[in-house]
Amino acid sequence: MSDLLGSVWWLIVSIGVLVTFHEFGHFWVARRCDVKVLRFSVGFGKALWSRRGHDDTEYMIAAIPLGGYVKMLDEREGDVAPADASRAFNRKTVWQRIAIVAAGPIANLLLCVLLLWAMFVIGRPDFAPTLGHVDGIAAQSGFRVGDTLLKVGDRDTPTWSEAALALTTAALDRDEIAVQVRAADGDRHTRKLDLSKLPAGFDEPRAVQLAGLTPRHRLTPPVVGEIQPGSPAYGVLAEGDRLTAIDGMPITAFDDIRPLIQRLGDQGGVAMVEVLRDGERLALELKPQRRNDPDGKAYWALGVAPPAIQQIPAYDARLQFGPLTAIPAAFSETWRLATDSFAMIGRMFGGSASVENVSGPITIARYANASAQLGVAWFLNFLALLSLSLAIINLLPIPVLDGGHLLYYLIELVKGSPLSERAMAAGQYVGLALLASLMGLAFYNDILGLVR
């Protein structure tokens, strides 16, 4: 399946699942409050399939799978038979109306917990939070190659995903964060990473890298992919050779080669290069060659380059709990993700985080496809995040959204009577304008992401 078709398919699956749960929340509570439900629709527009249930509700799947709705009997939207007047939504108490409207976002919150529980039980494969390269701010803070990040601030980091998220959040706040690590020798240390030293306006997705932390799994293996003709390595090394040491200094990544070669070249003489070839260890002599870069700066080189196509490393960690321990873990993770989401909204309003974090359907589709390719656990994790996001967005106090209706009902509780039709209509127009602006920003970010 192509990326385009895969993205469209998994977007439809994701939105279909989340919208069905959201609308079922409204539907279920409405029925408990004895409100007559006229239609339960997944999707908008022309009906692709529909049937009328024994409860006289029309169940429908519509052509545009980017939403859904529950249509309830309401005297403000048309004539209501006297026999059904007591079952109209507008006749219910304000607390019943609040319960019905809030039930959609609550259903998405509960779905988030359920999806996270399933993800924890299945086990999400990931990479260990072990550092493979350290420089810049991290090196100045005492971090070393081989350090495994155990905790960032007060947040445990069993995998690199948790570590990267916690570090990025601290970077947005430009905090000095305490990081608990297990060094390569097994000893535990607490190191202070001063993220206030990051440059102004730094690229948020690259915050961890800019801080000087590169995980082990993102290093380029020290494998020879290309040898330049006429270079010192030509005729000595072979494609596929894995360099293990240069003059006794061990090599774990391709980036380790250059500084060692520079030092040896400056000292003069021949370098003893140890390689692994077809399971056999070899010690080969090479003399670095002096060259000039395009700016005329001299450097030393062997004349080797890594393979053009890098092999994806195997996962070496797993985030997993038993069925019982996964229950509190799922609730705890939902709470953490929710607080992080609200904090991010606050940062965007405050200007400490970029509005590029607002994503639209194109980005969601791409992430849906990518997570589905990574396996069931990663897709469940993605669905949980999306379900939580849907709940939070719907709770925003914007007329048209559930949060806007809840705002109306809270005002009604305070003033003792419903808002006037004129005030509610004005609010709807304001809500539509705000929603259109939000969608416009999301689409702009989507297109900008595709261009990049």
Tab-separated table of C-alpha atoms in Angstrom:
chain	number	residue	atom	x	y	z
A	1	MET	CA	0.000	0.000	0.000
A	2	SER	CA	1.402	3.410	-1.023
A	3	ASP	CA	2.024	6.105	1.587
A	4	LEU	CA	-0.860	8.179	0.189
A	5	LEU	CA	-3.417	5.373	0.209
A	6	GLY	CA	-2.137	4.110	3.549
A	7	SER	CA	-2.413	7.577	5.100
A	8	VAL	CA	-5.977	8.038	3.813
A	9	TRP	CA	-7.031	4.571	4.974
A	10	TRP	CA	-5.595	4.851	8.488
A	11	LEU	CA	-6.997	8.383	8.863
A	12	ILE	CA	-10.478	7.056	8.052
A	13	VAL	CA	-10.020	4.168	10.504
A	14	SER	CA	-8.741	6.480	13.258
A	15	ILE	CA	-11.405	9.162	12.852
A	16	GLY	CA	-14.112	6.505	12.479
A	17	VAL	CA	-13.201	4.836	15.784
A	18	LEU	CA	-12.809	8.063	17.752
A	19	VAL	CA	-15.917	9.777	16.395
A	20	THR	CA	-18.044	6.670	16.996
A	21	PHE	CA	-16.996	6.596	20.663
A	22	HIS	CA	-17.468	10.363	21.021
A	23	GLU	CA	-20.961	10.375	19.580
A	24	PHE	CA	-21.895	7.212	21.468
A	25	GLY	CA	-21.102	9.104	24.671
A	26	HIS	CA	-23.653	11.791	23.748
A	27	PHE	CA	-26.130	9.130	22.582
A	28	TRP	CA	-25.867	6.915	25.675
A	29	VAL	CA	-26.340	9.719	28.201
A	30	ALA	CA	-29.128	11.287	26.127
A	31	ARG	CA	-30.999	7.984	26.242
A	32	ARG	CA	-30.430	7.747	30.003
A	33	CYS	CA	-31.969	11.215	30.321
A	34	ASP	CA	-34.969	10.143	28.195
A	35	VAL	CA	-34.111	12.411	25.260
A	36	LYS	CA	-35.403	11.180	21.917
A	37	VAL	CA	-32.482	10.645	19.520
A	38	LEU	CA	-33.502	11.134	15.877
A	39	ARG	CA	-30.217	10.226	14.196
A	40	PHE	CA	-26.818	8.766	15.085
A	41	SER	CA	-24.418	9.503	12.208
A	42	VAL	CA	-20.774	8.627	11.709
A	43	GLY	CA	-19.630	11.034	9.020
A	44	PHE	CA	-21.327	13.952	7.296
A	45	GLY	CA	-23.189	14.372	4.033
A	46	LYS	CA	-24.985	11.792	1.926
A	47	ALA	CA	-25.819	8.486	3.592
A	48	LEU	CA	-23.862	5.466	2.392
A	49	TRP	CA	-25.775	3.157	4.744
A	50	SER	CA	-28.642	3.689	7.143
A	51	ARG	CA	-31.320	1.803	9.027
A	52	ARG	CA	-33.945	2.667	11.592
A	53	GLY	CA	-33.732	0.846	14.907
A	54	HIS	CA	-36.544	-0.362	17.107
A	55	ASP	CA	-35.970	2.755	19.226
A	56	ASP	CA	-36.981	4.887	16.179
A	57	THR	CA	-33.410	6.241	15.862
A	58	GLU	CA	-31.862	6.388	12.386
A	59	TYR	CA	-28.337	4.923	12.416
A	60	MET	CA	-26.241	6.165	9.507
A	61	ILE	CA	-22.768	6.037	7.956
A	62	ALA	CA	-22.223	9.106	5.766
A	63	ALA	CA	-19.899	9.854	2.844
A	64	ILE	CA	-17.517	12.341	4.533
A	65	PRO	CA	-15.714	10.387	7.291
A	66	LEU	CA	-14.285	13.402	9.134
A	67	GLY	CA	-16.733	13.715	11.993
A	68	GLY	CA	-20.202	12.732	13.097
A	69	TYR	CA	-23.197	13.889	15.063
A	70	VAL	CA	-26.161	12.877	17.214
A	71	LYS	CA	-29.367	14.685	16.273
A	72	MET	CA	-31.794	14.966	19.188
A	73	LEU	CA	-35.374	16.120	19.348
A	74	ASP	CA	-35.358	19.871	20.040
A	75	GLU	CA	-38.215	22.387	19.901
A	76	ARG	CA	-35.786	25.096	18.711
A	77	GLU	CA	-35.118	23.166	15.501
A	78	GLY	CA	-38.656	22.291	14.416
A	79	ASP	CA	-42.157	21.320	15.431
A	80	VAL	CA	-42.435	18.676	18.129
A	81	ALA	CA	-45.506	16.540	18.681
A	82	PRO	CA	-47.134	17.244	22.060
A	83	ALA	CA	-46.706	13.572	23.026
A	84	ASP	CA	-42.918	13.875	22.538
A	85	ALA	CA	-42.441	17.352	24.064
A	86	SER	CA	-41.174	15.973	27.358
A	87	ARG	CA	-38.436	14.078	25.476
A	88	ALA	CA	-37.044	17.203	23.737
A	89	PHE	CA	-33.484	18.164	24.601
A	90	ASN	CA	-34.391	21.764	25.369
A	91	ARG	CA	-36.964	20.630	27.961
A	92	LYS	CA	-34.347	18.857	30.091
A	93	THR	CA	-32.780	20.410	33.185
A	94	VAL	CA	-29.540	22.312	32.771
A	95	TRP	CA	-27.659	19.575	34.632
A	96	GLN	CA	-29.025	16.925	32.263
A	97	ARG	CA	-27.988	19.016	29.257
A	98	ILE	CA	-24.516	19.477	30.761
A	99	ALA	CA	-24.225	15.698	31.260
A	100	ILE	CA	-25.293	14.965	27.672
A	101	VAL	CA	-22.872	17.480	26.136
A	102	ALA	CA	-19.954	16.529	28.390
A	103	ALA	CA	-20.450	12.822	27.680
A	104	GLY	CA	-18.726	13.023	24.267
A	105	PRO	CA	-15.365	14.323	25.525
A	106	ILE	CA	-15.590	12.037	28.567
A	107	ALA	CA	-16.082	9.054	26.247
A	108	ASN	CA	-12.885	10.025	24.414
A	109	LEU	CA	-11.016	10.307	27.726
A	110	LEU	CA	-12.174	6.840	28.753
A	111	LEU	CA	-11.235	5.508	25.316
A	112	CYS	CA	-7.760	7.011	25.767
A	113	VAL	CA	-7.370	5.100	29.044
A	114	LEU	CA	-8.600	1.865	27.413
A	115	LEU	CA	-6.252	2.219	24.438
A	116	LEU	CA	-3.258	2.962	26.664
A	117	TRP	CA	-4.112	-0.043	28.826
A	118	ALA	CA	-4.163	-2.273	25.731
A	119	MET	CA	-0.891	-0.736	24.530
A	120	PHE	CA	0.806	-1.371	27.877
A	121	VAL	CA	-0.420	-4.984	28.004
A	122	ILE	CA	0.716	-5.724	24.425
A	123	GLY	CA	3.994	-3.891	25.009
A	124	ARG	CA	5.298	-1.006	22.904
A	125	PRO	CA	8.731	-1.763	21.395
A	126	ASP	CA	11.164	1.133	21.619
A	127	PHE	CA	14.815	2.057	22.020
A	128	ALA	CA	16.760	2.206	25.264
A	129	PRO	CA	17.509	5.788	26.433
A	130	THR	CA	21.271	5.215	26.197
A	131	LEU	CA	23.523	7.974	24.877
A	132	GLY	CA	25.769	7.220	21.935
A	133	HIS	CA	27.235	10.690	21.426
A	134	VAL	CA	27.510	13.735	23.688
A	135	ASP	CA	28.643	17.277	22.941
A	136	GLY	CA	27.718	20.919	23.522
A	137	ILE	CA	25.561	21.705	26.551
A	138	ALA	CA	25.279	18.033	27.543
A	139	ALA	CA	29.064	17.530	27.534
A	140	GLN	CA	29.512	20.696	29.623
A	141	SER	CA	26.926	19.304	32.070
A	142	GLY	CA	28.939	16.117	32.594
A	143	PHE	CA	26.990	13.661	30.429
A	144	ARG	CA	29.050	10.812	28.980
A	145	VAL	CA	28.701	8.293	26.184
A	146	GLY	CA	27.044	5.177	27.604
A	147	ASP	CA	24.882	7.058	30.115
A	148	THR	CA	21.360	5.596	30.307
A	149	LEU	CA	18.708	8.174	31.216
A	150	LEU	CA	16.594	6.851	34.106
A	151	LYS	CA	14.603	9.930	35.039
A	152	VAL	CA	14.190	13.455	33.653
A	153	GLY	CA	12.959	15.740	36.402
A	154	ASP	CA	10.307	13.692	38.207
A	155	ARG	CA	9.433	11.635	35.122
A	156	ASP	CA	10.674	8.068	34.662
A	157	THR	CA	12.182	7.396	31.247
A	158	PRO	CA	12.102	3.642	30.521
A	159	THR	CA	12.488	4.266	26.766
A	160	TRP	CA	13.955	6.938	24.518
A	161	SER	CA	10.457	8.200	23.546
A	162	GLU	CA	9.689	9.147	27.169
A	163	ALA	CA	13.136	10.688	27.619
A	164	ALA	CA	12.919	12.766	24.437
A	165	LEU	CA	9.437	14.050	25.304
A	166	ALA	CA	10.460	15.047	28.832
A	167	LEU	CA	13.634	16.769	27.597
A	168	THR	CA	11.776	18.637	24.842
A	169	THR	CA	9.203	19.898	27.354
A	170	ALA	CA	11.990	21.147	29.630
A	171	ALA	CA	13.663	22.794	26.636
A	172	LEU	CA	10.474	24.711	25.787
A	173	ASP	CA	10.431	26.049	29.344
A	174	ARG	CA	14.208	26.672	29.144
A	175	ASP	CA	14.677	24.918	32.480
A	176	GLU	CA	17.748	23.561	34.198
A	177	ILE	CA	16.564	19.984	34.616
A	178	ALA	CA	17.925	17.260	36.882
A	179	VAL	CA	18.560	14.040	34.946
A	180	GLN	CA	19.221	10.779	36.766
A	181	VAL	CA	21.501	8.475	34.772
A	182	ARG	CA	23.160	5.094	35.055
A	183	ALA	CA	26.710	5.414	33.764
A	184	ALA	CA	28.410	2.796	31.618
A	185	ASP	CA	30.127	1.408	34.728
A	186	GLY	CA	26.763	0.900	36.467
A	187	ASP	CA	27.037	3.793	38.937
A	188	ARG	CA	24.094	6.178	39.274
A	189	HIS	CA	24.492	9.939	39.046
A	190	THR	CA	22.288	13.012	38.878
A	191	ARG	CA	23.418	15.497	36.266
A	192	LYS	CA	22.020	19.011	35.753
A	193	LEU	CA	21.232	19.869	32.115
A	194	ASP	CA	20.964	23.648	31.686
A	195	LEU	CA	18.557	24.012	28.762
A	196	SER	CA	18.401	27.788	29.197
A	197	LYS	CA	21.637	27.834	27.163
A	198	LEU	CA	19.785	26.751	24.009
A	199	PRO	CA	19.817	29.461	21.315
A	200	ALA	CA	16.813	31.758	21.011
A	201	GLY	CA	14.198	30.539	18.539
A	202	PHE	CA	15.686	27.028	18.369
A	203	ASP	CA	14.030	24.364	16.215
A	204	GLU	CA	11.716	22.631	18.703
A	205	PRO	CA	11.767	19.128	17.137
A	206	ARG	CA	15.600	19.222	17.337
A	207	ALA	CA	15.772	20.455	20.945
A	208	VAL	CA	17.354	17.277	22.328
A	209	GLN	CA	19.919	17.118	19.537
A	210	LEU	CA	20.751	20.818	19.950
A	211	ALA	CA	21.336	20.162	23.650
A	212	GLY	CA	24.072	17.718	22.593
A	213	LEU	CA	22.335	14.395	23.329
A	214	THR	CA	22.297	11.727	20.631
A	215	PRO	CA	20.858	8.309	21.520
A	216	ARG	CA	22.810	5.190	20.686
A	217	HIS	CA	20.270	3.941	18.140
A	218	ARG	CA	20.605	7.076	15.989
A	219	LEU	CA	24.327	6.733	15.478
A	220	THR	CA	25.628	5.735	12.066
A	221	PRO	CA	27.454	2.394	12.435
A	222	PRO	CA	31.198	2.575	11.585
A	223	VAL	CA	30.722	0.467	8.447
A	224	VAL	CA	32.525	1.303	5.204
A	225	GLY	CA	30.047	1.966	2.395
A	226	GLU	CA	32.163	3.797	-0.143
A	227	ILE	CA	35.930	4.135	-0.740
A	228	GLN	CA	37.288	6.998	-2.806
A	229	PRO	CA	39.769	5.978	-5.522
A	230	GLY	CA	43.295	7.187	-4.792
A	231	SER	CA	42.565	7.645	-1.080
A	232	PRO	CA	44.623	5.981	1.710
A	233	ALA	CA	41.822	3.443	2.235
A	234	TYR	CA	41.657	2.444	-1.440
A	235	GLY	CA	42.890	-1.133	-1.869
A	236	VAL	CA	43.266	-1.582	1.904
A	237	LEU	CA	39.736	-1.388	3.277
A	238	ALA	CA	36.720	-3.002	1.628
A	239	GLU	CA	33.042	-2.133	1.480
A	240	GLY	CA	31.267	-3.722	4.442
A	241	ASP	CA	34.301	-3.533	6.754
A	242	ARG	CA	33.316	-2.516	10.278
A	243	LEU	CA	35.934	-0.315	11.941
A	244	THR	CA	36.351	-1.235	15.606
A	245	ALA	CA	39.380	0.833	16.658
A	246	ILE	CA	41.962	3.328	15.424
A	247	ASP	CA	45.357	3.183	17.173
A	248	GLY	CA	43.752	1.384	20.098
A	249	MET	CA	40.884	3.881	20.518
A	250	PRO	CA	37.526	2.042	20.259
A	251	ILE	CA	34.955	3.168	17.671
A	252	THR	CA	31.209	2.800	18.154
A	253	ALA	CA	29.910	5.168	15.450
A	254	PHE	CA	31.044	6.564	12.124
A	255	ASP	CA	31.273	10.028	13.681
A	256	ASP	CA	34.039	8.741	15.965
A	257	ILE	CA	36.380	8.253	12.998
A	258	ARG	CA	36.935	11.865	11.961
A	259	PRO	CA	38.298	13.319	15.253
A	260	LEU	CA	40.638	10.330	15.701
A	261	ILE	CA	41.971	10.747	12.167
A	262	GLN	CA	42.486	14.492	12.722
A	263	ARG	CA	44.534	13.822	15.852
A	264	LEU	CA	46.636	11.127	14.198
A	265	GLY	CA	47.197	13.241	11.108
A	266	ASP	CA	48.424	16.153	13.217
A	267	GLN	CA	50.804	13.826	15.058
A	268	GLY	CA	52.064	12.321	11.810
A	269	GLY	CA	52.834	8.671	11.108
A	270	VAL	CA	50.792	5.604	10.265
A	271	ALA	CA	47.489	4.679	11.917
A	272	MET	CA	46.712	1.099	12.906
A	273	VAL	CA	43.068	0.520	11.933
A	274	GLU	CA	41.295	-2.528	13.341
A	275	VAL	CA	38.372	-3.860	11.303
A	276	LEU	CA	35.919	-6.745	11.371
A	277	ARG	CA	35.597	-8.373	7.927
A	278	ASP	CA	33.442	-11.475	7.357
A	279	GLY	CA	33.782	-12.395	11.037
A	280	GLU	CA	37.575	-12.048	11.006
A	281	ARG	CA	39.455	-9.349	12.913
A	282	LEU	CA	42.183	-7.561	10.934
A	283	ALA	CA	44.735	-4.898	11.847
A	284	LEU	CA	45.610	-2.697	8.851
A	285	GLU	CA	48.054	0.204	8.506
A	286	LEU	CA	46.800	3.460	6.975
A	287	LYS	CA	48.364	6.891	6.715
A	288	PRO	CA	45.857	9.798	6.750
A	289	GLN	CA	45.881	12.077	3.712
A	290	ARG	CA	45.921	15.877	4.029
A	291	ARG	CA	43.126	17.632	2.137
A	292	ASN	CA	41.425	21.040	1.944
A	293	ASP	CA	37.694	21.666	2.276
A	294	PRO	CA	35.843	24.133	-0.037
A	295	ASP	CA	36.766	26.992	2.333
A	296	GLY	CA	40.441	26.103	2.080
A	297	LYS	CA	40.674	24.686	5.592
A	298	ALA	CA	43.016	21.708	5.896
A	299	TYR	CA	41.880	18.383	7.343
A	300	TRP	CA	42.987	14.736	7.391
A	301	ALA	CA	41.036	11.935	5.732
A	302	LEU	CA	41.072	8.189	5.024
A	303	GLY	CA	38.676	8.476	2.084
A	304	VAL	CA	35.778	6.398	3.379
A	305	ALA	CA	32.057	7.126	3.628
A	306	PRO	CA	29.158	5.262	5.298
A	307	PRO	CA	26.631	3.252	3.261
A	308	ALA	CA	24.070	5.388	1.390
A	309	ILE	CA	21.187	3.324	2.819
A	310	GLN	CA	21.330	2.865	6.569
A	311	GLN	CA	19.911	-0.245	8.195
A	312	ILE	CA	17.251	0.481	10.810
A	313	PRO	CA	18.504	-0.772	14.194
A	314	ALA	CA	16.506	-3.351	16.118
A	315	TYR	CA	14.472	-2.252	19.138
A	316	ASP	CA	16.271	-2.925	22.405
A	317	ALA	CA	13.619	-1.834	24.951
A	318	ARG	CA	9.935	-2.442	25.597
A	319	LEU	CA	7.349	-0.479	27.554
A	320	GLN	CA	5.080	-3.153	29.033
A	321	PHE	CA	2.982	-3.936	32.116
A	322	GLY	CA	0.842	-6.825	33.282
A	323	PRO	CA	-2.957	-6.578	32.852
A	324	LEU	CA	-3.494	-5.369	36.439
A	325	THR	CA	-0.510	-3.015	36.782
A	326	ALA	CA	-1.412	-1.565	33.364
A	327	ILE	CA	-4.663	-0.126	34.807
A	328	PRO	CA	-3.106	2.528	37.101
A	329	ALA	CA	-0.362	3.052	34.504
A	330	ALA	CA	-2.996	3.878	31.851
A	331	PHE	CA	-4.793	6.367	34.129
A	332	SER	CA	-1.475	7.944	35.138
A	333	GLU	CA	-0.334	8.259	31.521
A	334	THR	CA	-3.671	9.786	30.476
A	335	TRP	CA	-3.339	12.386	33.245
A	336	ARG	CA	0.250	13.155	32.252
A	337	LEU	CA	-0.627	13.516	28.572
A	338	ALA	CA	-3.597	15.734	29.407
A	339	THR	CA	-1.550	18.061	31.623
A	340	ASP	CA	1.184	18.180	28.971
A	341	SER	CA	-1.397	19.062	26.306
A	342	PHE	CA	-2.925	21.898	28.328
A	343	ALA	CA	0.580	23.127	29.180
A	344	MET	CA	1.456	23.143	25.480
A	345	ILE	CA	-1.666	25.190	24.693
A	346	GLY	CA	-0.566	27.634	27.392
A	347	ARG	CA	2.936	27.811	25.924
A	348	MET	CA	1.562	28.554	22.446
A	349	PHE	CA	-0.586	31.387	23.819
A	350	GLY	CA	2.383	32.626	25.842
A	351	GLY	CA	4.732	32.483	22.859
A	352	SER	CA	7.227	30.005	24.343
A	353	ALA	CA	6.087	27.284	21.914
A	354	SER	CA	5.495	27.603	18.189
A	355	VAL	CA	1.966	27.479	16.726
A	356	GLU	CA	3.446	25.004	14.241
A	357	ASN	CA	2.508	22.411	16.858
A	358	VAL	CA	-1.118	22.741	15.676
A	359	SER	CA	-1.666	19.908	13.193
A	360	GLY	CA	-4.419	19.246	10.673
A	361	PRO	CA	-5.787	16.169	8.886
A	362	ILE	CA	-2.796	15.784	6.552
A	363	THR	CA	-0.296	15.522	9.398
A	364	ILE	CA	-2.673	13.301	11.371
A	365	ALA	CA	-3.013	11.001	8.343
A	366	ARG	CA	0.762	10.773	7.938
A	367	TYR	CA	1.251	9.929	11.621
A	368	ALA	CA	-1.598	7.414	11.504
A	369	ASN	CA	0.058	5.589	8.606
A	370	ALA	CA	3.533	5.739	10.170
A	371	SER	CA	2.331	4.411	13.540
A	372	ALA	CA	0.344	1.626	11.863
A	373	GLN	CA	3.525	0.503	10.075
A	374	LEU	CA	5.326	0.294	13.436
A	375	GLY	CA	2.870	-2.242	14.816
A	376	VAL	CA	-0.296	-2.589	16.892
A	377	ALA	CA	1.130	-1.092	20.098
A	378	TRP	CA	2.371	2.068	18.389
A	379	PHE	CA	-0.971	2.497	16.558
A	380	LEU	CA	-2.872	2.116	19.846
A	381	ASN	CA	-0.568	4.746	21.361
A	382	PHE	CA	-1.328	7.072	18.441
A	383	LEU	CA	-5.102	6.480	18.750
A	384	ALA	CA	-4.935	7.223	22.480
A	385	LEU	CA	-3.175	10.548	21.847
A	386	LEU	CA	-5.666	11.444	19.124
A	387	SER	CA	-8.631	10.508	21.320
A	388	LEU	CA	-7.286	12.690	24.131
A	389	SER	CA	-6.695	15.560	21.683
A	390	LEU	CA	-10.275	15.248	20.416
A	391	ALA	CA	-11.559	15.427	23.996
A	392	ILE	CA	-9.454	18.509	24.799
A	393	ILE	CA	-10.365	20.347	21.579
A	394	ASN	CA	-14.063	19.686	22.147
A	395	LEU	CA	-13.805	21.057	25.695
A	396	LEU	CA	-12.391	24.398	24.536
A	397	PRO	CA	-14.922	27.160	25.376
A	398	ILE	CA	-15.622	27.903	21.711
A	399	PRO	CA	-19.277	28.082	20.616
A	400	VAL	CA	-20.075	25.302	18.098
A	401	LEU	CA	-17.870	22.891	20.089
A	402	ASP	CA	-19.065	20.963	23.159
A	403	GLY	CA	-17.079	23.314	25.383
A	404	GLY	CA	-19.013	26.279	23.975
A	405	HIS	CA	-22.335	24.666	24.830
A	406	LEU	CA	-21.069	23.875	28.321
A	407	LEU	CA	-20.119	27.552	28.662
A	408	TYR	CA	-23.697	28.534	27.754
A	409	TYR	CA	-25.104	26.169	30.364
A	410	LEU	CA	-22.726	27.420	33.061
A	411	ILE	CA	-23.863	30.991	32.316
A	412	GLU	CA	-27.453	29.749	32.553
A	413	LEU	CA	-26.705	28.278	35.985
A	414	VAL	CA	-25.248	31.594	37.170
A	415	LYS	CA	-27.944	33.905	35.791
A	416	GLY	CA	-30.846	31.530	36.450
A	417	SER	CA	-32.194	31.552	32.897
A	418	PRO	CA	-31.015	30.480	29.426
A	419	LEU	CA	-29.147	32.877	27.172
A	420	SER	CA	-31.290	34.643	24.599
A	421	GLU	CA	-31.534	33.222	21.088
A	422	ARG	CA	-29.779	36.353	19.803
A	423	ALA	CA	-26.827	35.941	22.172
A	424	MET	CA	-26.477	32.266	21.319
A	425	ALA	CA	-26.627	33.016	17.572
A	426	ALA	CA	-23.923	35.672	17.956
A	427	GLY	CA	-21.822	33.181	19.870
A	428	GLN	CA	-22.240	30.623	17.091
A	429	TYR	CA	-20.887	33.093	14.531
A	430	VAL	CA	-17.917	33.890	16.753
A	431	GLY	CA	-17.338	30.172	17.276
A	432	LEU	CA	-17.439	29.460	13.549
A	433	ALA	CA	-14.909	32.248	12.937
A	434	LEU	CA	-12.558	30.911	15.643
A	435	LEU	CA	-12.931	27.354	14.397
A	436	ALA	CA	-12.262	28.436	10.799
A	437	SER	CA	-9.127	30.277	11.959
A	438	LEU	CA	-7.918	27.216	13.873
A	439	MET	CA	-8.551	24.954	10.878
A	440	GLY	CA	-6.808	27.428	8.578
A	441	LEU	CA	-3.731	27.416	10.829
A	442	ALA	CA	-3.774	23.612	10.946
A	443	PHE	CA	-3.967	23.304	7.153
A	444	TYR	CA	-1.208	25.903	6.749
A	445	ASN	CA	1.057	23.900	9.062
A	446	ASP	CA	0.155	20.711	7.179
A	447	ILE	CA	1.137	22.205	3.831
A	448	LEU	CA	4.288	23.759	5.310
A	449	GLY	CA	5.248	20.328	6.661
A	450	LEU	CA	4.779	18.722	3.248
A	451	VAL	CA	6.884	21.412	1.571
A	452	ARG	CA	9.669	20.896	4.106
